[in-house]
Amino acid sequence: MLNGRQHVGVSVTIATSLEDACAALTAEPGSLVLAGGTDLMVEVNRGSRRIGNVVALNRIPELAGWHLIGDELRLGAGVTFAEICDPEIAALVPALAQAARTVGSPQIRNAATIGGNIATASPAGDSIPVLAALDAVLELRSAEASREVPVTEFITGVKATCLMPGELIEAVRVPVLDGPQEFCKVGPRNAMVISVASLALLVDRSARRIRVGLGSVAPTPLRATQAEDHVSGHLDWDNGVPPRLEVVREFAELVASSASPIDDHRGSAAYRRHAVRILAQRSLTRVLNRVSPS
Amino acid sequence: MSTDPFVLEVNGQSHEVADAHPGESLLRVLRERLGLPGSKNACEEGECGSCTVLVDGQTVCSCLVLASTAAGRKITTIEGISGDDGLSHVQEAFVDAGAVQCGFCTPGLIVSIGSLLESDPDPSDLAVREAISGNLCRCTGYGRVLEAVHLAATRRGGST
C-alpha cells in the first residue's frame, strides 16, 4: 500500500524485502536510508538534515534476526540493541551485549539497530569497539552485487564509510570466541550517554590472544595491536597464573599510547587517554580473574 | 510539500493523516493532527522520554519515529492507557504515592512503567531505575516514582 509512493519529489518507501529496498535505492540513489531513526530523526527534528526521499528498512524480514553458523554469529543489520541484550546473544558475544545495554535508554534500544550504529559511523558508536575487537565482517548488498568488508575498513573517518550509493548493510558476522569478554564505557551517567571513552577487551583462548578495541579516542575504530601483542606474549595460557602487575601496567600504557583522542565538549584528549589506560587495566584484571586454565 | 496520505492505528482507532510534512515525527502527528496531546514534546532528540508511546507493544520515543513509517503498526499513547473502567494501576499508584509534581514527564513515565510491569511484574529497584533511565523528571527526585511502581506492582499482583 505504501510502497513506492511518489509525491512532489518526496517519497517514503517502506521496503518489505531486501530486493525492494535495493530497487528503491537504485531508482533514487540519494535517498535517506532509515533504520531505527534514533540518529537520523534527531537531525531531521533539529532542522540540520533536509529530508528527501526515504527508504525505511525496519520491515525487511531478511534484516531481522540472528543465526549461529558454525562458530560465527550472523546478526541481521536490523537487529535492535534491545535484542542484542538477550541472554542468548550475551552468552555468545558478552561484550557486544554489554555494549548494547549501554546504548541510550530502553526506548532507544527498542528502535536503534546494529546496522544503523555501524552506518552512522560515529567515533562514539557503542558497538564499534566491540566489533573492531571481534574483526567483524559486514555483508553489503546493492541491486547489482554483494561484497564483504571488515568493519575497520568500512569506517573510513568521522561519520564516513565506504558504503557506495545504492548499497546497504545486510548483516554483521562475528566469531564466537572461547574466553571472557569485557566492555567498559566512560560517561556522566549509566544511561543516555554518548561515550567519552570506551574499550572492549576479549580473550581468545584458542588463538592465545587478547583483543582490544577502543572507542571515542580516534576518528575510526581502533585496535590496540601493540598492547595486544605485548600482553598476549606475557600471559601464562597453560596454567592461568596471573601476570605480574608490571605487565598489566605496561599493557595499559600501550593501550593509552595507541589512542589519538581530541579535546571536545565531552572531555579533553588528556582525560580520554587517561580513561582508556584505566579501562584497559580494569578490564584485563577482570577477565584474568575469570580465566581458568583450560 | 507533504507526504502522501497514510493511516495510523492509534489506541485502536484508525486515523488518516492527509498532509504530514516530509520528516514529520509521530509525536507531531499525534499532538498537532490527531488531537492527542498527552505525549509531551520537549527535547525532540530521544533524551527526555516525555513522548514515550508503545509501537507494537514496545516503548519508543515518538519524536524519533518518522510518522509515515508507523503506518500498519499498533500505536498506544497515554490516552489509550486508561480503560473505560478508569485509571490504570500505574496511574492510580502515581496519584496515591504523590509521584506527580509538574506532570510533564508523567505520561512518558506511565507508559514506560506499564511496559516494565508487563514483562517484570515485581521489578527490583535496579530494574525500575533501568526501565525509566530514558524518562527525565526534574521535580520528584524519583523517590515517589519508585514508590508508585512498587505500589502498582503490589496492586497488580493482588488483582490477578
CSV table of C-alpha atoms in Angstrom, one decimal:
chain,number,residue,atom,x,y,z
A,1,MET,CA,0.0,0.0,0.0
A,2,LEU,CA,2.8,2.4,0.9
A,3,ASN,CA,5.5,1.1,-1.4
A,4,GLY,CA,6.9,3.4,-4.0
A,5,ARG,CA,4.9,6.5,-3.1
A,6,GLN,CA,5.9,9.4,-5.3
A,7,HIS,CA,4.9,12.9,-4.4
A,8,VAL,CA,6.4,16.2,-5.5
A,9,GLY,CA,9.9,14.8,-5.3
A,10,VAL,CA,9.4,13.2,-1.9
A,11,SER,CA,8.7,9.5,-1.5
A,12,VAL,CA,8.7,7.3,1.6
A,13,THR,CA,9.3,3.7,0.6
A,14,ILE,CA,8.6,1.2,3.4
A,15,ALA,CA,10.6,-1.7,1.9
A,16,THR,CA,9.3,-5.1,2.8
A,17,SER,CA,12.1,-7.1,1.2
A,18,LEU,CA,15.8,-6.5,0.6
A,19,GLU,CA,15.2,-6.6,-3.1
A,20,ASP,CA,12.6,-3.8,-2.6
A,21,ALA,CA,15.0,-1.7,-0.7
A,22,CYS,CA,17.8,-2.1,-3.2
A,23,ALA,CA,15.5,-1.3,-6.1
A,24,ALA,CA,14.3,1.8,-4.4
A,25,LEU,CA,17.8,2.9,-3.7
A,26,THR,CA,18.8,2.3,-7.3
A,27,ALA,CA,15.8,4.3,-8.5
A,28,GLU,CA,16.6,7.2,-6.1
A,29,PRO,CA,20.3,6.9,-5.3
A,30,GLY,CA,20.2,10.0,-3.0
A,31,SER,CA,17.5,8.5,-0.7
A,32,LEU,CA,18.0,8.7,3.0
A,33,VAL,CA,18.2,5.2,4.5
A,34,LEU,CA,16.1,5.0,7.7
A,35,ALA,CA,16.7,2.1,10.1
A,36,GLY,CA,15.8,2.8,13.8
A,37,GLY,CA,15.7,6.5,13.2
A,38,THR,CA,17.4,7.4,16.5
A,39,ASP,CA,20.2,9.2,14.9
A,40,LEU,CA,18.6,10.4,11.7
A,41,MET,CA,15.4,11.8,13.2
A,42,VAL,CA,17.4,13.9,15.7
A,43,GLU,CA,18.9,15.7,12.7
A,44,VAL,CA,15.6,16.0,11.0
A,45,ASN,CA,13.9,17.4,14.1
A,46,ARG,CA,16.7,19.8,14.6
A,47,GLY,CA,16.4,21.0,11.0
A,48,SER,CA,20.0,20.1,10.3
A,49,ARG,CA,19.0,17.4,7.8
A,50,ARG,CA,16.6,18.2,5.0
A,51,ILE,CA,14.5,15.2,4.3
A,52,GLY,CA,14.1,14.0,0.8
A,53,ASN,CA,13.2,10.5,-0.4
A,54,VAL,CA,13.3,7.9,2.3
A,55,VAL,CA,13.8,4.2,2.2
A,56,ALA,CA,12.7,2.7,5.5
A,57,LEU,CA,14.3,-0.6,6.4
A,58,ASN,CA,12.5,-1.6,9.6
A,59,ARG,CA,10.1,-4.0,7.9
A,60,ILE,CA,12.5,-6.2,6.0
A,61,PRO,CA,12.4,-9.8,7.3
A,62,GLU,CA,15.9,-10.5,5.8
A,63,LEU,CA,17.4,-7.8,8.0
A,64,ALA,CA,15.8,-9.1,11.2
A,65,GLY,CA,17.0,-11.9,13.4
A,66,TRP,CA,20.3,-13.7,14.1
A,67,HIS,CA,21.7,-17.1,13.5
A,68,LEU,CA,24.7,-19.1,14.7
A,69,ILE,CA,26.5,-20.5,11.6
A,70,GLY,CA,29.3,-22.8,12.8
A,71,ASP,CA,31.4,-20.7,15.2
A,72,GLU,CA,30.2,-17.4,13.7
A,73,LEU,CA,27.2,-15.3,14.8
A,74,ARG,CA,25.4,-13.6,11.9
A,75,LEU,CA,23.3,-10.6,13.0
A,76,GLY,CA,20.9,-9.1,10.5
A,77,ALA,CA,21.6,-5.3,10.2
A,78,GLY,CA,18.1,-4.6,11.6
A,79,VAL,CA,18.6,-6.4,14.9
A,80,THR,CA,18.0,-3.9,17.6
A,81,PHE,CA,20.1,-3.2,20.7
A,82,ALA,CA,17.3,-4.5,22.9
A,83,GLU,CA,17.5,-7.8,21.0
A,84,ILE,CA,21.3,-7.9,21.4
A,85,CYS,CA,20.8,-7.6,25.2
A,86,ASP,CA,19.1,-11.0,25.0
A,87,PRO,CA,20.8,-13.6,27.3
A,88,GLU,CA,21.3,-16.0,24.3
A,89,ILE,CA,23.3,-13.4,22.4
A,90,ALA,CA,25.0,-12.3,25.6
A,91,ALA,CA,26.3,-15.9,26.1
A,92,LEU,CA,27.9,-15.9,22.6
A,93,VAL,CA,29.3,-12.3,22.4
A,94,PRO,CA,29.2,-11.0,26.0
A,95,ALA,CA,31.0,-7.7,25.2
A,96,LEU,CA,28.5,-6.9,22.4
A,97,ALA,CA,25.6,-7.5,24.8
A,98,GLN,CA,27.3,-5.3,27.5
A,99,ALA,CA,27.8,-2.6,24.9
A,100,ALA,CA,24.2,-2.9,23.7
A,101,ARG,CA,22.9,-2.4,27.3
A,102,THR,CA,24.8,1.0,27.5
A,103,VAL,CA,23.1,2.3,24.4
A,104,GLY,CA,20.7,5.2,25.2
A,105,SER,CA,17.6,4.0,27.1
A,106,PRO,CA,15.1,1.2,26.7
A,107,GLN,CA,13.2,3.4,24.3
A,108,ILE,CA,16.3,3.9,22.2
A,109,ARG,CA,17.4,0.3,22.4
A,110,ASN,CA,13.9,-0.8,21.1
A,111,ALA,CA,14.4,1.2,17.9
A,112,ALA,CA,18.1,1.5,17.3
A,113,THR,CA,19.8,-1.2,15.2
A,114,ILE,CA,23.3,-2.5,14.9
A,115,GLY,CA,23.3,-1.7,11.2
A,116,GLY,CA,22.4,1.8,11.9
A,117,ASN,CA,25.1,2.2,14.5
A,118,ILE,CA,27.7,1.0,12.0
A,119,ALA,CA,26.4,3.1,9.1
A,120,THR,CA,26.3,6.2,11.2
A,121,ALA,CA,30.0,5.6,11.9
A,122,SER,CA,30.2,7.9,14.9
A,123,PRO,CA,33.6,7.5,16.7
A,124,ALA,CA,31.4,7.1,19.8
A,125,GLY,CA,29.2,4.3,18.4
A,126,ASP,CA,28.9,1.9,21.3
A,127,SER,CA,29.0,-1.3,19.2
A,128,ILE,CA,32.0,-0.2,17.2
A,129,PRO,CA,34.9,-1.0,19.6
A,130,VAL,CA,33.5,-4.5,20.2
A,131,LEU,CA,33.0,-5.2,16.5
A,132,ALA,CA,36.6,-3.9,15.8
A,133,ALA,CA,38.0,-6.2,18.5
A,134,LEU,CA,36.0,-9.1,17.0
A,135,ASP,CA,37.2,-8.4,13.5
A,136,ALA,CA,33.6,-8.2,12.5
A,137,VAL,CA,32.8,-8.6,8.8
A,138,LEU,CA,30.0,-6.7,7.2
A,139,GLU,CA,27.9,-8.1,4.3
A,140,LEU,CA,27.0,-5.3,2.0
A,141,ARG,CA,24.3,-5.5,-0.7
A,142,SER,CA,23.1,-3.5,-3.6
A,143,ALA,CA,20.8,-4.3,-6.5
A,144,GLU,CA,23.7,-5.5,-8.6
A,145,ALA,CA,26.2,-7.0,-6.2
A,146,SER,CA,27.1,-8.0,-2.8
A,147,ARG,CA,30.5,-7.8,-1.0
A,148,GLU,CA,32.1,-8.3,2.4
A,149,VAL,CA,34.1,-5.6,4.2
A,150,PRO,CA,35.8,-5.8,7.6
A,151,VAL,CA,34.2,-3.1,10.0
A,152,THR,CA,37.6,-1.5,10.5
A,153,GLU,CA,37.9,-0.9,6.7
A,154,PHE,CA,34.2,0.1,6.3
A,155,ILE,CA,34.5,3.1,8.6
A,156,THR,CA,36.9,5.5,6.9
A,157,GLY,CA,36.6,8.6,9.1
A,158,VAL,CA,34.3,10.5,11.4
A,159,LYS,CA,30.8,9.6,10.2
A,160,ALA,CA,32.3,8.4,6.9
A,161,THR,CA,32.1,5.0,5.4
A,162,CYS,CA,32.9,3.2,2.2
A,163,LEU,CA,29.2,2.4,1.6
A,164,MET,CA,28.5,3.1,-2.1
A,165,PRO,CA,25.4,4.8,-3.5
A,166,GLY,CA,22.6,2.2,-3.6
A,167,GLU,CA,24.4,-0.1,-1.1
A,168,LEU,CA,23.0,-1.3,2.2
A,169,ILE,CA,24.4,-3.2,5.2
A,170,GLU,CA,22.7,-6.6,5.2
A,171,ALA,CA,24.4,-8.3,8.1
A,172,VAL,CA,27.3,-8.4,10.5
A,173,ARG,CA,29.3,-11.5,11.2
A,174,VAL,CA,31.4,-12.0,14.3
A,175,PRO,CA,33.3,-15.0,15.7
A,176,VAL,CA,32.2,-16.7,18.8
A,177,LEU,CA,35.4,-16.8,20.9
A,178,ASP,CA,36.4,-19.0,23.7
A,179,GLY,CA,37.1,-16.8,26.7
A,180,PRO,CA,35.7,-14.0,28.9
A,181,GLN,CA,35.0,-10.5,27.5
A,182,GLU,CA,34.5,-7.0,28.9
A,183,PHE,CA,33.1,-3.8,27.6
A,184,CYS,CA,33.7,-0.5,29.6
A,185,LYS,CA,32.4,2.9,28.8
A,186,VAL,CA,33.0,6.3,30.5
A,187,GLY,CA,30.3,8.9,30.7
A,188,PRO,CA,28.5,11.1,33.2
A,189,ARG,CA,25.6,8.6,33.7
A,190,ASN,CA,24.9,4.9,33.2
A,191,ALA,CA,22.2,5.7,30.6
A,192,MET,CA,21.6,8.1,27.8
A,193,VAL,CA,25.3,8.7,27.4
A,194,ILE,CA,27.4,9.3,24.4
A,195,SER,CA,30.7,7.7,25.4
A,196,VAL,CA,33.7,9.8,26.4
A,197,ALA,CA,35.9,6.8,26.0
A,198,SER,CA,35.1,3.1,25.7
A,199,LEU,CA,37.0,-0.1,25.5
A,200,ALA,CA,36.3,-3.7,24.6
A,201,LEU,CA,38.7,-6.5,25.7
A,202,LEU,CA,38.2,-10.0,24.6
A,203,VAL,CA,40.1,-13.2,25.5
A,204,ASP,CA,40.7,-15.5,22.5
A,205,ARG,CA,41.9,-18.7,24.2
A,206,SER,CA,42.3,-20.8,21.1
A,207,ALA,CA,44.5,-18.1,19.4
A,208,ARG,CA,46.1,-17.3,22.7
A,209,ARG,CA,45.4,-13.7,22.1
A,210,ILE,CA,43.9,-10.7,24.0
A,211,ARG,CA,42.0,-8.4,21.6
A,212,VAL,CA,41.4,-4.8,22.4
A,213,GLY,CA,39.1,-2.3,20.6
A,214,LEU,CA,38.8,1.4,21.5
A,215,GLY,CA,36.0,3.9,21.1
A,216,SER,CA,35.7,7.7,21.2
A,217,VAL,CA,39.5,8.1,21.2
A,218,ALA,CA,40.2,8.2,17.5
A,219,PRO,CA,38.3,9.1,14.3
A,220,THR,CA,37.8,5.5,13.3
A,221,PRO,CA,37.6,2.1,15.1
A,222,LEU,CA,40.9,1.4,16.7
A,223,ARG,CA,42.7,-1.8,17.7
A,224,ALA,CA,45.4,-1.6,20.2
A,225,THR,CA,47.6,-4.1,18.4
A,226,GLN,CA,50.9,-3.3,20.1
A,227,ALA,CA,49.3,-3.7,23.5
A,228,GLU,CA,47.6,-6.9,22.4
A,229,ASP,CA,50.9,-8.4,21.2
A,230,HIS,CA,52.7,-7.4,24.4
A,231,VAL,CA,50.1,-8.8,26.9
A,232,SER,CA,49.3,-11.9,24.8
A,233,GLY,CA,53.0,-12.9,24.9
A,234,HIS,CA,53.3,-12.4,28.6
A,235,LEU,CA,50.2,-14.4,29.7
A,236,ASP,CA,50.5,-17.9,31.2
A,237,TRP,CA,48.0,-19.5,28.9
A,238,ASP,CA,48.6,-23.0,30.2
A,239,ASN,CA,48.4,-22.6,33.9
A,240,GLY,CA,46.4,-19.3,34.2
A,241,VAL,CA,48.9,-17.8,36.7
A,242,PRO,CA,48.1,-14.0,36.8
A,243,PRO,CA,50.7,-11.8,35.2
A,244,ARG,CA,52.9,-9.5,37.2
A,245,LEU,CA,51.4,-6.1,38.0
A,246,GLU,CA,54.1,-4.6,35.8
A,247,VAL,CA,52.8,-6.4,32.7
A,248,VAL,CA,49.3,-5.1,33.4
A,249,ARG,CA,50.6,-1.6,33.7
A,250,GLU,CA,52.7,-1.9,30.6
A,251,PHE,CA,49.7,-3.2,28.7
A,252,ALA,CA,47.5,-0.2,29.9
A,253,GLU,CA,50.3,2.2,28.9
A,254,LEU,CA,50.5,0.7,25.4
A,255,VAL,CA,46.7,0.9,25.1
A,256,ALA,CA,46.8,4.6,26.1
A,257,SER,CA,49.5,5.4,23.7
A,258,SER,CA,47.7,3.8,20.8
A,259,ALA,CA,44.8,6.2,21.2
A,260,SER,CA,44.7,9.5,19.3
A,261,PRO,CA,41.9,11.4,21.1
A,262,ILE,CA,40.8,15.0,20.7
A,263,ASP,CA,39.6,17.7,23.0
A,264,ASP,CA,35.8,18.4,22.7
A,265,HIS,CA,32.9,19.4,24.9
A,266,ARG,CA,32.6,15.9,26.3
A,267,GLY,CA,36.2,15.6,27.5
A,268,SER,CA,39.8,16.6,26.9
A,269,ALA,CA,42.2,14.5,25.0
A,270,ALA,CA,44.4,14.0,28.1
A,271,TYR,CA,41.4,12.8,30.1
A,272,ARG,CA,40.4,10.3,27.3
A,273,ARG,CA,43.9,8.9,27.2
A,274,HIS,CA,43.9,8.6,31.0
A,275,ALA,CA,40.4,7.0,30.9
A,276,VAL,CA,41.4,4.2,28.4
A,277,ARG,CA,44.5,3.5,30.4
A,278,ILE,CA,42.3,2.8,33.4
A,279,LEU,CA,39.7,0.9,31.4
A,280,ALA,CA,42.5,-1.3,30.0
A,281,GLN,CA,43.9,-2.1,33.4
A,282,ARG,CA,40.5,-2.7,34.9
A,283,SER,CA,39.1,-4.9,32.1
A,284,LEU,CA,42.3,-7.0,31.9
A,285,THR,CA,42.2,-7.6,35.6
A,286,ARG,CA,38.5,-8.5,35.4
A,287,VAL,CA,38.9,-11.0,32.6
A,288,LEU,CA,42.0,-12.6,34.1
A,289,ASN,CA,40.1,-13.3,37.3
A,290,ARG,CA,37.7,-15.3,35.2
A,291,VAL,CA,40.3,-17.2,33.1
A,292,SER,CA,40.8,-20.6,34.5
A,293,PRO,CA,43.4,-22.9,33.0
A,294,SER,CA,41.9,-25.0,30.2
B,1,MET,CA,5.4,19.8,0.1
B,2,SER,CA,3.8,16.9,2.0
B,3,THR,CA,3.8,13.1,2.1
B,4,ASP,CA,1.0,11.1,0.6
B,5,PRO,CA,-1.8,10.2,3.0
B,6,PHE,CA,-1.2,7.3,5.4
B,7,VAL,CA,-3.3,5.6,8.1
B,8,LEU,CA,-2.2,5.3,11.7
B,9,GLU,CA,-3.8,3.0,14.1
B,10,VAL,CA,-3.7,4.8,17.5
B,11,ASN,CA,-5.4,3.4,20.6
B,12,GLY,CA,-7.4,1.0,18.5
B,13,GLN,CA,-8.7,3.7,16.1
B,14,SER,CA,-7.7,4.3,12.5
B,15,HIS,CA,-6.8,7.9,11.6
B,16,GLU,CA,-6.0,9.1,8.1
B,17,VAL,CA,-3.1,11.6,8.0
B,18,ALA,CA,-3.5,13.5,4.9
B,19,ASP,CA,-1.0,16.3,4.9
B,20,ALA,CA,2.1,15.5,7.0
B,21,HIS,CA,5.3,17.3,6.2
B,22,PRO,CA,8.1,15.2,4.9
B,23,GLY,CA,10.1,14.3,8.0
B,24,GLU,CA,7.2,14.9,10.4
B,25,SER,CA,7.6,12.8,13.5
B,26,LEU,CA,4.9,10.5,15.0
B,27,LEU,CA,4.9,12.8,18.1
B,28,ARG,CA,4.0,15.9,16.0
B,29,VAL,CA,1.2,14.0,14.1
B,30,LEU,CA,-0.2,12.7,17.4
B,31,ARG,CA,-0.2,16.1,19.0
B,32,GLU,CA,-0.9,18.5,16.2
B,33,ARG,CA,-3.1,16.5,13.8
B,34,LEU,CA,-4.8,13.8,15.8
B,35,GLY,CA,-5.7,15.8,18.9
B,36,LEU,CA,-3.7,13.6,21.2
B,37,PRO,CA,-1.6,16.0,23.2
B,38,GLY,CA,-0.9,13.6,26.1
B,39,SER,CA,2.5,12.6,24.8
B,40,LYS,CA,4.7,15.6,25.5
B,41,ASN,CA,7.2,17.4,23.3
B,42,ALA,CA,10.4,18.6,25.0
B,43,CYS,CA,13.8,17.6,23.6
B,44,GLU,CA,13.0,16.1,20.2
B,45,GLU,CA,16.1,14.1,20.4
B,46,GLY,CA,15.1,11.0,22.4
B,47,GLU,CA,16.8,12.2,25.6
B,48,CYS,CA,13.8,13.1,27.8
B,49,GLY,CA,11.3,10.3,27.2
B,50,SER,CA,8.3,12.6,27.7
B,51,CYS,CA,7.0,11.5,24.3
B,52,THR,CA,7.2,7.8,25.0
B,53,VAL,CA,4.5,5.7,23.3
B,54,LEU,CA,4.1,2.0,22.6
B,55,VAL,CA,4.6,0.8,19.0
B,56,ASP,CA,3.6,-2.8,18.6
B,57,GLY,CA,3.9,-3.1,22.4
B,58,GLN,CA,7.4,-1.7,22.7
B,59,THR,CA,8.3,1.7,24.2
B,60,VAL,CA,9.8,4.1,21.8
B,61,CYS,CA,10.3,7.9,21.7
B,62,SER,CA,7.6,9.0,19.3
B,63,CYS,CA,9.7,12.1,18.4
B,64,LEU,CA,12.2,9.7,16.7
B,65,VAL,CA,9.7,7.8,14.6
B,66,LEU,CA,9.0,9.1,11.1
B,67,ALA,CA,5.2,9.2,11.2
B,68,SER,CA,4.6,7.6,7.8
B,69,THR,CA,6.7,4.6,8.7
B,70,ALA,CA,4.4,3.8,11.7
B,71,ALA,CA,1.5,3.0,9.3
B,72,GLY,CA,0.3,-0.5,10.0
B,73,ARG,CA,1.7,-0.6,13.5
B,74,LYS,CA,-0.4,-0.6,16.7
B,75,ILE,CA,0.3,2.6,18.5
B,76,THR,CA,-0.7,3.2,22.1
B,77,THR,CA,-0.4,6.6,23.7
B,78,ILE,CA,-1.1,7.7,27.2
B,79,GLU,CA,-4.7,8.4,26.1
B,80,GLY,CA,-5.0,4.7,25.4
B,81,ILE,CA,-3.6,3.5,28.7
B,82,SER,CA,-6.6,4.1,31.0
B,83,GLY,CA,-9.5,1.9,30.1
B,84,ASP,CA,-13.2,2.6,30.3
B,85,ASP,CA,-13.1,1.4,33.9
B,86,GLY,CA,-10.9,4.3,34.9
B,87,LEU,CA,-7.2,4.8,35.6
B,88,SER,CA,-4.6,2.0,35.2
B,89,HIS,CA,-2.9,0.6,38.2
B,90,VAL,CA,0.2,2.6,37.4
B,91,GLN,CA,-1.8,5.9,37.1
B,92,GLU,CA,-3.6,5.2,40.3
B,93,ALA,CA,-0.4,4.5,42.1
B,94,PHE,CA,1.1,7.7,40.8
B,95,VAL,CA,-1.8,9.6,42.3
B,96,ASP,CA,-1.7,7.8,45.6
B,97,ALA,CA,2.1,7.9,46.0
B,98,GLY,CA,2.2,11.6,45.0
B,99,ALA,CA,4.6,10.8,42.2
B,100,VAL,CA,3.5,13.8,40.1
B,101,GLN,CA,4.6,17.3,40.5
B,102,CYS,CA,4.6,19.5,37.4
B,103,GLY,CA,3.3,16.5,35.5
B,104,PHE,CA,5.2,17.0,32.2
B,105,CYS,CA,7.2,13.7,32.4
B,106,THR,CA,4.2,11.8,33.9
B,107,PRO,CA,2.7,10.4,30.6
B,108,GLY,CA,6.1,9.1,29.4
B,109,LEU,CA,6.8,7.5,32.8
B,110,ILE,CA,3.4,5.9,33.0
B,111,VAL,CA,3.9,4.3,29.5
B,112,SER,CA,7.4,3.1,30.4
B,113,ILE,CA,6.4,1.7,33.8
B,114,GLY,CA,3.3,0.0,32.3
B,115,SER,CA,5.6,-1.7,29.8
B,116,LEU,CA,8.1,-2.7,32.5
B,117,LEU,CA,5.3,-4.3,34.7
B,118,GLU,CA,4.1,-6.3,31.7
B,119,SER,CA,7.4,-8.1,31.4
B,120,ASP,CA,8.6,-7.9,35.0
B,121,PRO,CA,5.6,-7.9,37.4
B,122,ASP,CA,7.7,-7.5,40.5
B,123,PRO,CA,10.7,-5.4,39.5
B,124,SER,CA,13.7,-4.7,41.7
B,125,ASP,CA,14.7,-1.1,42.3
B,126,LEU,CA,17.6,-1.6,39.9
B,127,ALA,CA,15.2,-2.9,37.2
B,128,VAL,CA,12.9,0.1,37.7
B,129,ARG,CA,15.8,2.6,37.5
B,130,GLU,CA,17.0,1.0,34.3
B,131,ALA,CA,13.5,0.9,32.8
B,132,ILE,CA,12.9,4.6,33.5
B,133,SER,CA,16.5,5.7,32.7
B,134,GLY,CA,15.2,7.3,29.5
B,135,ASN,CA,12.5,9.3,31.3
B,136,LEU,CA,13.7,12.5,32.8
B,137,CYS,CA,11.9,14.0,35.8
B,138,ARG,CA,13.3,17.3,37.2
B,139,CYS,CA,10.8,17.6,40.1
B,140,THR,CA,10.3,14.5,42.1
B,141,GLY,CA,13.8,13.2,42.5
B,142,TYR,CA,12.3,9.8,41.5
B,143,GLY,CA,11.8,8.7,45.1
B,144,ARG,CA,8.0,8.7,44.9
B,145,VAL,CA,8.1,7.4,41.4
B,146,LEU,CA,9.9,4.3,42.7
B,147,GLU,CA,7.3,4.1,45.5
B,148,ALA,CA,4.5,4.3,42.9
B,149,VAL,CA,6.0,1.5,40.8
B,150,HIS,CA,6.1,-0.9,43.8
B,151,LEU,CA,2.6,0.1,44.8
B,152,ALA,CA,1.3,-0.5,41.3
B,153,ALA,CA,3.2,-3.9,41.2
B,154,THR,CA,1.6,-4.9,44.5
B,155,ARG,CA,-1.9,-3.9,43.4
B,156,ARG,CA,-1.5,-5.6,40.0
B,157,GLY,CA,-0.3,-8.8,41.7
B,158,GLY,CA,-3.3,-8.6,44.0
B,159,SER,CA,-5.8,-8.1,41.3
B,160,THR,CA,-4.8,-11.1,39.1
